[in-house]
Coordinates of C-alpha atoms in Angstrom, one line a residue:
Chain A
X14 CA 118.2 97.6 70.3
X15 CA 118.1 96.5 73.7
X16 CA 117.2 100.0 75.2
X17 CA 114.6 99.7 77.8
X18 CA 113.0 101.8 80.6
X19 CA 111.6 99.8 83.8
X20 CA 109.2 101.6 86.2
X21 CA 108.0 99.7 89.2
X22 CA 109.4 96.8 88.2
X23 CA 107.7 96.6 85.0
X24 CA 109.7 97.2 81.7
X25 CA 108.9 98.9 78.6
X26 CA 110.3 99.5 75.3
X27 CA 108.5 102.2 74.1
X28 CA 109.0 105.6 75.9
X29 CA 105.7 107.5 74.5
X30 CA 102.7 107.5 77.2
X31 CA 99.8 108.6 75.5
X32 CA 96.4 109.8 76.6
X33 CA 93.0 109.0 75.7
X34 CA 91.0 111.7 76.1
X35 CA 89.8 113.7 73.4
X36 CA 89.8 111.7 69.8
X37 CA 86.6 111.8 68.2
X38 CA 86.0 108.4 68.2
X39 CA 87.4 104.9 70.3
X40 CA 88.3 103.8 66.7
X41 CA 90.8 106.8 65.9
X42 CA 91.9 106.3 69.4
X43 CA 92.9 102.4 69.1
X44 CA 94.4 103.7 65.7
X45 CA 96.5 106.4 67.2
X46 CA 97.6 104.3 69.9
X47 CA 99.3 101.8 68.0
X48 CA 100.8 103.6 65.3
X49 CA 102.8 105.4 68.7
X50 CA 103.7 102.4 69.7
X51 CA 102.8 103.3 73.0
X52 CA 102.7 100.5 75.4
X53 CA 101.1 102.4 78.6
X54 CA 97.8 104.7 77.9
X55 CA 96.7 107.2 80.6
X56 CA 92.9 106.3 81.4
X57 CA 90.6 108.5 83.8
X58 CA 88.0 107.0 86.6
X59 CA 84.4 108.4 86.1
X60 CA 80.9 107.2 87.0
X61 CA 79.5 104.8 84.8
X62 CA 76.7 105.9 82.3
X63 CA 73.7 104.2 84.3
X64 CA 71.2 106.1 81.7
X65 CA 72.5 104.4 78.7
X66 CA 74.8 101.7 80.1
X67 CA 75.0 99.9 77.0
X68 CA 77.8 102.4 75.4
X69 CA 80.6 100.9 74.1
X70 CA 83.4 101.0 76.6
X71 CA 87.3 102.0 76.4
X72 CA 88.1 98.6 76.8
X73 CA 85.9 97.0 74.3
X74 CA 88.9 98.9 71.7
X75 CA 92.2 99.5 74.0
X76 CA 92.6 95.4 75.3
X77 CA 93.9 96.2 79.1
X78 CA 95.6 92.7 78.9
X79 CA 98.2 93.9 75.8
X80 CA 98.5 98.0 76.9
X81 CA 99.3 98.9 80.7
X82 CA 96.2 101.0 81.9
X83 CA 97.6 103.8 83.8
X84 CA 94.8 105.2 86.1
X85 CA 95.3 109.2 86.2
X86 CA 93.7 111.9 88.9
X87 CA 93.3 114.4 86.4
X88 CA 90.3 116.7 87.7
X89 CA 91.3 116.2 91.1
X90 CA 92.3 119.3 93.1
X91 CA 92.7 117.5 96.7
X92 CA 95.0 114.9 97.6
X93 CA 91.5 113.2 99.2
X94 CA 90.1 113.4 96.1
X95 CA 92.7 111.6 94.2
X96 CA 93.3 109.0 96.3
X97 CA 89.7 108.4 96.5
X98 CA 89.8 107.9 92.7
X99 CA 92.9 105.9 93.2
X100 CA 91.8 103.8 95.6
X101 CA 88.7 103.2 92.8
X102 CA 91.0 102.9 90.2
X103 CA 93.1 99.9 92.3
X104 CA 90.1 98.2 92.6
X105 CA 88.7 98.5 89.1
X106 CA 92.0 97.6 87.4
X107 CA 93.6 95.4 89.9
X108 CA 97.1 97.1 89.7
X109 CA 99.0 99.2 92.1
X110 CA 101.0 101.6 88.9
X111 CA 99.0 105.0 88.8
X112 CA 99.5 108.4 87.7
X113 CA 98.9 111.1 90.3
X114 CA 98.1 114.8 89.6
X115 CA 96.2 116.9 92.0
X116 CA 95.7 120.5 90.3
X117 CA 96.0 123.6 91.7
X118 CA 93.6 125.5 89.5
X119 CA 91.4 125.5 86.8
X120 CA 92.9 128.4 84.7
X121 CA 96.0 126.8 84.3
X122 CA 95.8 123.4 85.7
X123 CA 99.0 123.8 87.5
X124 CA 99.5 121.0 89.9
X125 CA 99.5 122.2 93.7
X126 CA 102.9 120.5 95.3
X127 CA 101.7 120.7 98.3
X128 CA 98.4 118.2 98.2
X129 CA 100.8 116.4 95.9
X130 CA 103.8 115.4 98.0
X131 CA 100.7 114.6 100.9
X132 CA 99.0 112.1 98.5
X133 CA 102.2 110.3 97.7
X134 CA 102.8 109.6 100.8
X135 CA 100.0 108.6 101.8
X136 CA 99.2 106.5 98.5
X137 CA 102.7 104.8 99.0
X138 CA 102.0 103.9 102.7
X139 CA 98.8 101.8 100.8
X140 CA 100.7 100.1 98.4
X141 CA 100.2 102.3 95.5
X142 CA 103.7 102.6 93.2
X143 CA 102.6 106.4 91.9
X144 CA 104.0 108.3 88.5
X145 CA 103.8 111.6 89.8
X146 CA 102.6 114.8 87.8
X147 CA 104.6 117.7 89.4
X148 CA 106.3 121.1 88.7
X149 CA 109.4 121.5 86.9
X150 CA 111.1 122.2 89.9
X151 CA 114.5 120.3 90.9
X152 CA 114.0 120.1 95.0
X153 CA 109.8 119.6 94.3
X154 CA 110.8 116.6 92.2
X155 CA 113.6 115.4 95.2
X156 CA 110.6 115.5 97.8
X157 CA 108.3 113.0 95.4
X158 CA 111.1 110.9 95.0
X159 CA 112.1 110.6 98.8
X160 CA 107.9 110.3 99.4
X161 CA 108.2 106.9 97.5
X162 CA 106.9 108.7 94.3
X163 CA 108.0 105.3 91.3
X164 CA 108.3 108.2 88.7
X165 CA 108.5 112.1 88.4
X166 CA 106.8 114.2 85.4
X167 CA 107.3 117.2 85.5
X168 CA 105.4 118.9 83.4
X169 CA 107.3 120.9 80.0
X170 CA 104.4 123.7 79.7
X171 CA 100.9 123.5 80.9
X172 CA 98.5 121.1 80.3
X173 CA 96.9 120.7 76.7
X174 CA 98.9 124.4 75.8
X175 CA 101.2 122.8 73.0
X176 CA 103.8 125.3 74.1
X177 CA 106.6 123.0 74.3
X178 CA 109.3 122.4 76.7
X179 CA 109.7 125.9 78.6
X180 CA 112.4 125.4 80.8
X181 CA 115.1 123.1 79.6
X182 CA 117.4 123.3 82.4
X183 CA 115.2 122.4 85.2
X184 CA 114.2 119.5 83.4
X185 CA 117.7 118.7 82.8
X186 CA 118.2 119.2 86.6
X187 CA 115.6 117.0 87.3
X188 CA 116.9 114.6 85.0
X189 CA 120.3 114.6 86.8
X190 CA 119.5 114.1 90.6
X191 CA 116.6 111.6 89.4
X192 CA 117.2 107.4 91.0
X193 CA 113.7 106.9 89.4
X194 CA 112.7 107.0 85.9
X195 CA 111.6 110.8 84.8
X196 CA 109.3 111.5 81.9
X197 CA 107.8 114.6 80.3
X198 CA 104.2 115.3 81.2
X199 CA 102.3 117.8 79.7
X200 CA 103.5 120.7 77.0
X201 CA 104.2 119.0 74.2
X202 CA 102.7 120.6 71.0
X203 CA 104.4 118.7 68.1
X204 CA 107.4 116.1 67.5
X205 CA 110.2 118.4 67.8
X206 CA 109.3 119.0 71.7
X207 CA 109.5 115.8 72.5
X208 CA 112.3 115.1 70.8
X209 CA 113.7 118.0 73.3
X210 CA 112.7 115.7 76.4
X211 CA 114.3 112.9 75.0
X212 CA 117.6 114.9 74.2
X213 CA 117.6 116.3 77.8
X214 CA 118.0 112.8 78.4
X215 CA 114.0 112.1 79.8
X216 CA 113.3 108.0 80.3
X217 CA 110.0 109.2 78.3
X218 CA 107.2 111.3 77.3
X219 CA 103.3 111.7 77.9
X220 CA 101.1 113.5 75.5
X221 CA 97.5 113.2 75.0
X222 CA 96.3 116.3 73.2
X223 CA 99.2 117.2 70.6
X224 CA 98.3 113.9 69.4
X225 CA 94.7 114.2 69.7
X226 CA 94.2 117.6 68.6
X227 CA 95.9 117.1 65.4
X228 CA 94.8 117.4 61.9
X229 CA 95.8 113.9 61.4
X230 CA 96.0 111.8 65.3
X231 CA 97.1 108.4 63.6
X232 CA 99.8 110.5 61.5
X233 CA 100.7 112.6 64.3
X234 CA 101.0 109.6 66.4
X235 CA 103.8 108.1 64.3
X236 CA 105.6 111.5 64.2
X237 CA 105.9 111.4 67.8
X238 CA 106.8 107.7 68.0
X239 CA 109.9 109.0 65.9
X240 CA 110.3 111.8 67.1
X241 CA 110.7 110.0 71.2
X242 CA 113.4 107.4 69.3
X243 CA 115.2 110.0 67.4
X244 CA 115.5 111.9 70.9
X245 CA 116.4 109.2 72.6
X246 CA 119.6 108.2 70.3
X247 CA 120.7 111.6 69.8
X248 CA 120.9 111.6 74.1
X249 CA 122.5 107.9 73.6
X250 CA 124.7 109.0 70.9
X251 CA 126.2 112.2 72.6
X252 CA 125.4 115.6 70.8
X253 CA 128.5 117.3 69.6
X254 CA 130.1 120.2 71.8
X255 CA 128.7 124.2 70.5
X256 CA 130.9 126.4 69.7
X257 CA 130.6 130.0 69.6
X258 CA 132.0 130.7 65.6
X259 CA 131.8 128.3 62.5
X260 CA 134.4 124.9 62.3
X261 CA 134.6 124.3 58.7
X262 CA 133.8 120.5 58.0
X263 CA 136.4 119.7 54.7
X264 CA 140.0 120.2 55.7
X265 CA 141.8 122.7 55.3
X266 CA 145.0 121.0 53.9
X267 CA 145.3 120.4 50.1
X268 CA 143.5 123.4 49.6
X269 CA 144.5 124.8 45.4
Chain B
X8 CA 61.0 103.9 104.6
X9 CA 58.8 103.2 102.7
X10 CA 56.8 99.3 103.5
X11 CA 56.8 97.6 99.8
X12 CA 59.7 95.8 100.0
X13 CA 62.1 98.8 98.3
X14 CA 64.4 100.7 100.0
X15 CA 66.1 104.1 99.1
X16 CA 69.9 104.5 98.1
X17 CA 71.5 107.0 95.6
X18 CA 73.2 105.2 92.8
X19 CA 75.9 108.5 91.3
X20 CA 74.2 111.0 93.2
X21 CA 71.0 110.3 92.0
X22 CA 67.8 108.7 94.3
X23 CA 67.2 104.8 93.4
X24 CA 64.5 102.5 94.5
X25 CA 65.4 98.8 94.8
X26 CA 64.1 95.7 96.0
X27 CA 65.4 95.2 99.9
X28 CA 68.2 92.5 100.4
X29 CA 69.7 92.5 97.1
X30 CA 73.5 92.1 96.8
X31 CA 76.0 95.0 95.3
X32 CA 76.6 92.5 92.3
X33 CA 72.3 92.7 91.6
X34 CA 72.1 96.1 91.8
X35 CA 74.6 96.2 89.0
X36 CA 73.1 94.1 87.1
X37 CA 70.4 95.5 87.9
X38 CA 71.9 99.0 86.2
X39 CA 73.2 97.7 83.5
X40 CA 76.6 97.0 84.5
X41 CA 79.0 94.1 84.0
X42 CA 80.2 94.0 87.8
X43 CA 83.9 93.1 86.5
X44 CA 84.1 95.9 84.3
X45 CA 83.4 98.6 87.2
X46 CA 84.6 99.7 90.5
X47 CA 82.2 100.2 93.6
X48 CA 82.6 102.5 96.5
X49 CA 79.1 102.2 99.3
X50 CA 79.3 105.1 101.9
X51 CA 83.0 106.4 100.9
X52 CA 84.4 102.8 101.5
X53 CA 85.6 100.6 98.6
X54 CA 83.4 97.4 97.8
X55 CA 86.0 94.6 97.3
X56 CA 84.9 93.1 93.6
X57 CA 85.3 90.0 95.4
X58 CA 82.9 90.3 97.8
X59 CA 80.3 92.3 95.5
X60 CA 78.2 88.9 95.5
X61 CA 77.7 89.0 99.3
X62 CA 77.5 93.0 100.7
X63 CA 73.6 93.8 101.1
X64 CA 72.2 96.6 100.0
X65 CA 71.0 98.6 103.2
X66 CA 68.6 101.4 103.1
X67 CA 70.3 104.6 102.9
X68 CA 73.3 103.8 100.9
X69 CA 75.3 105.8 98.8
X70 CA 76.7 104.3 96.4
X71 CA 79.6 105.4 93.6
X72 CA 79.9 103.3 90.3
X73 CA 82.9 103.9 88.3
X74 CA 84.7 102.5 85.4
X75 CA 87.7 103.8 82.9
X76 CA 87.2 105.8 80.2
X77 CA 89.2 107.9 77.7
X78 CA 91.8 110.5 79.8
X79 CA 94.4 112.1 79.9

């Protein structure tokens, strides 16, 4: 099937974004990140380990060269700060394609809109092509997109709840006055939620923890993988119309 | 400063000693590091990896080492 999503002018097959924060080890990490399919992983920027830099590195077990690297902010709370990391991030990776959040607060690591929008503007004006982590808010996600933002995610519940999509018809709004691709970040808890982002007709999904905080990651990895594709043909396919009262599925004629 | 031949710089927020005129790329070897696995910022302003082999290290620097790790 010849259904692709392109961001920034680079084009993907698979429509799951996973994180890798979390798994217990870089092996269960590689694991779960191929049995998803993914073809983009979320990666943060921290100081090296200068007191034991031998360590074995996310690289040495995710190959850069074969899955896009997407920088993220995460743990930023000012746009200075994230485009400080960005700007770090550019220059250890090479690449321009990063994932902006700047967070509002701790408690619920909603993102503040305001440091937001000012950090994608002024990460654009440098070149940057930013996937931006916003609010599930229609005009929020309008503003990003005029401010040169290359993706909006809005976010389906707060970050590492599981809760699920909340609010389907702002997504769906979203969705609907989007000219860039629009994916899911945050919220999801199992497959069935992100089969909900796909049906509300989402280019794709990010997840870290309801993959990594599973019983099983590698399993729970391939549940989502199906669960982003089964999502994305019921959208393609066209759900059927709901009706208020039951439509009985064997005719009525010819009845004894 | 101090006259042996060292100078003072913090390396991720923490005091360092090195020798005086080594290059960015030295004092990550010097650390450890693989210079093309990790990204340098010296006094708030990125260090081009290109040009880690030539910037001096000057008495006084501040220095931030990064590299990727797992995130989400």
């Amino acid at each position: 099937m010849g259904d692709t999503w392109t961001v920034a002018g680079r084009t993907f097959t698979s429509r799951l974004i996973v994180g890798t924060g979390k798994y217990k080890s870089f092996e269960q990490n590689a694991a779960a990140v191929a049995a998803s399919g993914a073809q983009i992983v979320t990666v943060a920027v921290r100081r090296v380990n200068i007191s034991d830099p031998g360590q074995p590195l996310l690289t040495d077990f995710i190959d850069p060269k074969k899955i896009t690297y997407l920088p993220n902010t995460a743990g930023c709370f000012t746009a200075e700060e994230a485009i400080r990391t960005l700007r770090l991030a550019r220059e250890a990776g090479g690449w321009e394609l990063v994932k902006l959040e700047v967070l509002g607060e701790a408690k619920t690591l909603y993102p503040d809109m305001r440091e937001t929008l000012k950090a994608t503007g002024i990460l654009v004006a440098e070149g940057f092509k930013p996937m931006v982590y916003c609010v599930d808010d229609p005009i929020a996600a309008r503003q990003l997109e005029e401010a040169g933002a290359v993706a909006i995610m809005p976010l389906g519940a707060p970050i590492g709840s599981g809760l699920g999509i909340q609010n389907r018809v702002t997504i769906r709004l979203i969705v609907e006055g989007a000219n860039v691709p629009v994916l899911v970040d945050a919220g999801v808890g199992t497959a069935s939620d992100a089969s909900v982002a796909m049906e509300l007709g989402c280019d794709g999904v990010l997840m870290n923890t309801a993959i990594a905080e599973a019983k099983d990651p590698v399993m729970m990895a391939r549940a989502m993988k199906l669960a982003v594709e089964s999502g994305r043909l019921a959208y393609l396919a066209g759900r059927m119309g709901r009706r208020r009262y039951a439509d009985p599925s064997s005719p009525l004629a010819g009845l004894i | 400063m101090v006259h042996d031949g060292t100078i003072s710089i913090q390396v991720n927020g923490a005091h360092r000693r090195v020798a005086q005129g080594i290059s960015v790329a030295q004092l990550a070897v010097e650390l450890g590091l693989e210079p093309s696995r990790v990204a340098v910022e010296r006094n708030l302003e990125i260090v081009p990896r290109s040009t880690l082999g030539e910037v001096v290290v000057e008495d006084g620097d501040d220095f931030e080492i990064v590299t990727f790790v797992g995130g989400g």
